[in-house]
XYZ file of C-alpha atoms in Angstrom:
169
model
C -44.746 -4.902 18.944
C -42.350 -7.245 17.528
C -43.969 -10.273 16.229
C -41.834 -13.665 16.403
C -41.534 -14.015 12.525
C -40.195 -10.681 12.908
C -37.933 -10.868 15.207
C -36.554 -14.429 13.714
C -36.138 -12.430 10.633
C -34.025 -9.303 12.403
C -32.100 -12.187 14.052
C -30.838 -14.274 11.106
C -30.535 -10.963 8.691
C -28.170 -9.660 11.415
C -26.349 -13.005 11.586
C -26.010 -12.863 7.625
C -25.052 -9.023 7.716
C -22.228 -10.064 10.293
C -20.869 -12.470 8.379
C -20.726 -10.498 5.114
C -18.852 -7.669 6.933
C -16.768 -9.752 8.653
C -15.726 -11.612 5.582
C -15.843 -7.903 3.907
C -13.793 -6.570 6.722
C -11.149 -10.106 6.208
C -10.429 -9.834 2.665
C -9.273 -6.708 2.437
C -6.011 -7.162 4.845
C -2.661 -5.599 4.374
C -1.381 -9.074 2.250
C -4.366 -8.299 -0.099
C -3.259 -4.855 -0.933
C 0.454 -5.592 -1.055
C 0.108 -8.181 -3.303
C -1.305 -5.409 -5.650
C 1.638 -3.422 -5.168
C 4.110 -6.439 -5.856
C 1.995 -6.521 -8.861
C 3.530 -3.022 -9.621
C 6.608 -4.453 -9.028
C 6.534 -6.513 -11.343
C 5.418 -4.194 -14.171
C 8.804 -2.164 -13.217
C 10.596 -5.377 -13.626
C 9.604 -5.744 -17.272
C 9.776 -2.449 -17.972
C 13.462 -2.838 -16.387
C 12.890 -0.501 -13.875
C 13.798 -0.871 -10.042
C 11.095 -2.993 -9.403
C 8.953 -1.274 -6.486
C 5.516 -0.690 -6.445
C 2.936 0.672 -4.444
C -0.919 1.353 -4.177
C -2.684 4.147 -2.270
C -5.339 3.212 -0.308
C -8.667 4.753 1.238
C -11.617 3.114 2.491
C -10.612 -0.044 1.304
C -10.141 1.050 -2.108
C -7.267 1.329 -4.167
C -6.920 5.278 -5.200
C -3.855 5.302 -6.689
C -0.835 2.706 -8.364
C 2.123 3.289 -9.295
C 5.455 1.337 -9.817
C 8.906 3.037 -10.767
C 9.464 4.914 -13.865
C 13.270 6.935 -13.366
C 14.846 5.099 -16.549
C 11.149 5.697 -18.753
C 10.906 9.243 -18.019
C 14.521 10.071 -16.965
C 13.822 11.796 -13.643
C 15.252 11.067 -10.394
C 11.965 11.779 -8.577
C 9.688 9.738 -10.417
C 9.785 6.652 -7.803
C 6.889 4.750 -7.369
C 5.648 6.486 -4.049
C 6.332 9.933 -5.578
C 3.756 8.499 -8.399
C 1.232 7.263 -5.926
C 1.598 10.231 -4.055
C 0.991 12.722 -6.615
C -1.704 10.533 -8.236
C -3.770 9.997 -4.758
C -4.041 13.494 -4.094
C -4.860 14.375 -7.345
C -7.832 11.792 -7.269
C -9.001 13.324 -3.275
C -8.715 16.564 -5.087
C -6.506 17.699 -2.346
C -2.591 17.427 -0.753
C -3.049 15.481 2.025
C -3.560 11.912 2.114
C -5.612 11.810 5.830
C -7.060 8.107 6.430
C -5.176 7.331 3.653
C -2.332 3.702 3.199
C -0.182 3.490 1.425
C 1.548 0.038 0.394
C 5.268 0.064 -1.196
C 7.254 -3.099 -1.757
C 10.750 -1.493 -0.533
C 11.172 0.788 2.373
C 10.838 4.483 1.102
C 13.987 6.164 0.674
C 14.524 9.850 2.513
C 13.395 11.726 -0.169
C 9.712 9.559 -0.336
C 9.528 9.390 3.579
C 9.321 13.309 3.096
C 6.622 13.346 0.731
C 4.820 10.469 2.597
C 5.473 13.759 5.921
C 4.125 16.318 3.932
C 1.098 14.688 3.212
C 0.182 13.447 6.514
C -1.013 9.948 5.453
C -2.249 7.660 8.001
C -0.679 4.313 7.424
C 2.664 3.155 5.553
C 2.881 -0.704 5.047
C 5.981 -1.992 3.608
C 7.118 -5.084 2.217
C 11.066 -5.163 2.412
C 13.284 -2.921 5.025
C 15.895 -1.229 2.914
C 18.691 -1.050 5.399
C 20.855 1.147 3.262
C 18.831 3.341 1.210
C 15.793 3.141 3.385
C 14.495 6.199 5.933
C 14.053 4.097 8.929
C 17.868 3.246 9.798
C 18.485 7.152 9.022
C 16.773 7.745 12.226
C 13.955 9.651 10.407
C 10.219 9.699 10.873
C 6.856 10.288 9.586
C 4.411 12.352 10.627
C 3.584 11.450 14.397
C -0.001 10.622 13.488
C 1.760 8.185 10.915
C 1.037 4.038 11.442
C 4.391 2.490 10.015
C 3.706 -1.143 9.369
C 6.631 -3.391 8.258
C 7.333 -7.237 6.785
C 4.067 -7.692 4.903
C 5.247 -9.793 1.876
C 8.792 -9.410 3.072
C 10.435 -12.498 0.994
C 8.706 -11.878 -2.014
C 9.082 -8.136 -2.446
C 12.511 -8.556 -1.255
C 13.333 -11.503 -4.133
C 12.382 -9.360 -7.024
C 14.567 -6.620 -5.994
C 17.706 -9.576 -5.367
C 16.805 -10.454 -9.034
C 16.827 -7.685 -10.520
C 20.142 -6.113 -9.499
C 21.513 -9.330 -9.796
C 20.944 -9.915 -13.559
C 22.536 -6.383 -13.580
C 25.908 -7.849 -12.512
């Protein structure tokens, strides 16, 4: 039998246990991981890369990060989701990214969207639309089990890109 003592204790330790997930559950939104792949970004930037960035995500914790490096290590392939991609499954010890997000600054081109197929990963959450370069106005998909998610820091992560072909010109 439940004594009152206890069950004012079980009442107000579930009351504190709910709030703590909930504001668990709150802080870790898709704004709070892109701003760690604008972070990314930003690296590229000074390393005068394209600045896009990404981090993988699972389980609300950041697996992988990665940021563009085609000018440091001269290779077409070595965007920033190609990184993250490779450096995710590495760390899951396996190639598919399953309950997996991953958040990128500028809409994957056709050859990331691929990768991002190939390795069935749940949830893509993007900060600027690329309408030239980017897969979505080429009429191509994900994987069907694939969450596409899009306009999460959409000024900001568009702005660095802006600058940085602009002081190019």
């Amino acid at each position: 039998m439940v004594s009152d003592i206890d069950s004012k204790f079980l009442k107000i330790f579930n009351e504190k246990l709910s709030f703590a997930l909930s504001f668990y559950f709150f802080m870790f939104t898709d704004e709070y991981f892109m701003k760690m792949a604008f972070q990314e970004a930003e690296i590229a930037f000074e390393k005068d890369e394209v600045p896009i960035g990404c981090v993988v995500v699972s389980n609300n914790r950041v697996i992988a990060r990665a940021h563009n490096l085609t000018e440091t290590l001269n290779d077409v392939t070595a965007h920033a989701e190609m990184q993250a991609i490779t450096s995710a499954a590495n760390f899951l010890g396996g190639k598919y990214l399953i309950n997996c997000t991953l958040y990128v600054t500028l809409e994957p081109c056709v050859m990331c969207s691929g990768a991002l197929s190939w390795s069935q990963i749940s949830k893509v959450v993007i900060g600027a639309r690329d309408e030239q370069r980017g897969f979505i106005n080429k009429s191509l998909t994900l994987h069907p089990k694939t969450e596409i998610v899009t306009g999460i820091m959409e000024n900001e992560c568009s702005a660095i890109v802006k600058e940085f072909f602009k002081s190019k010109r």
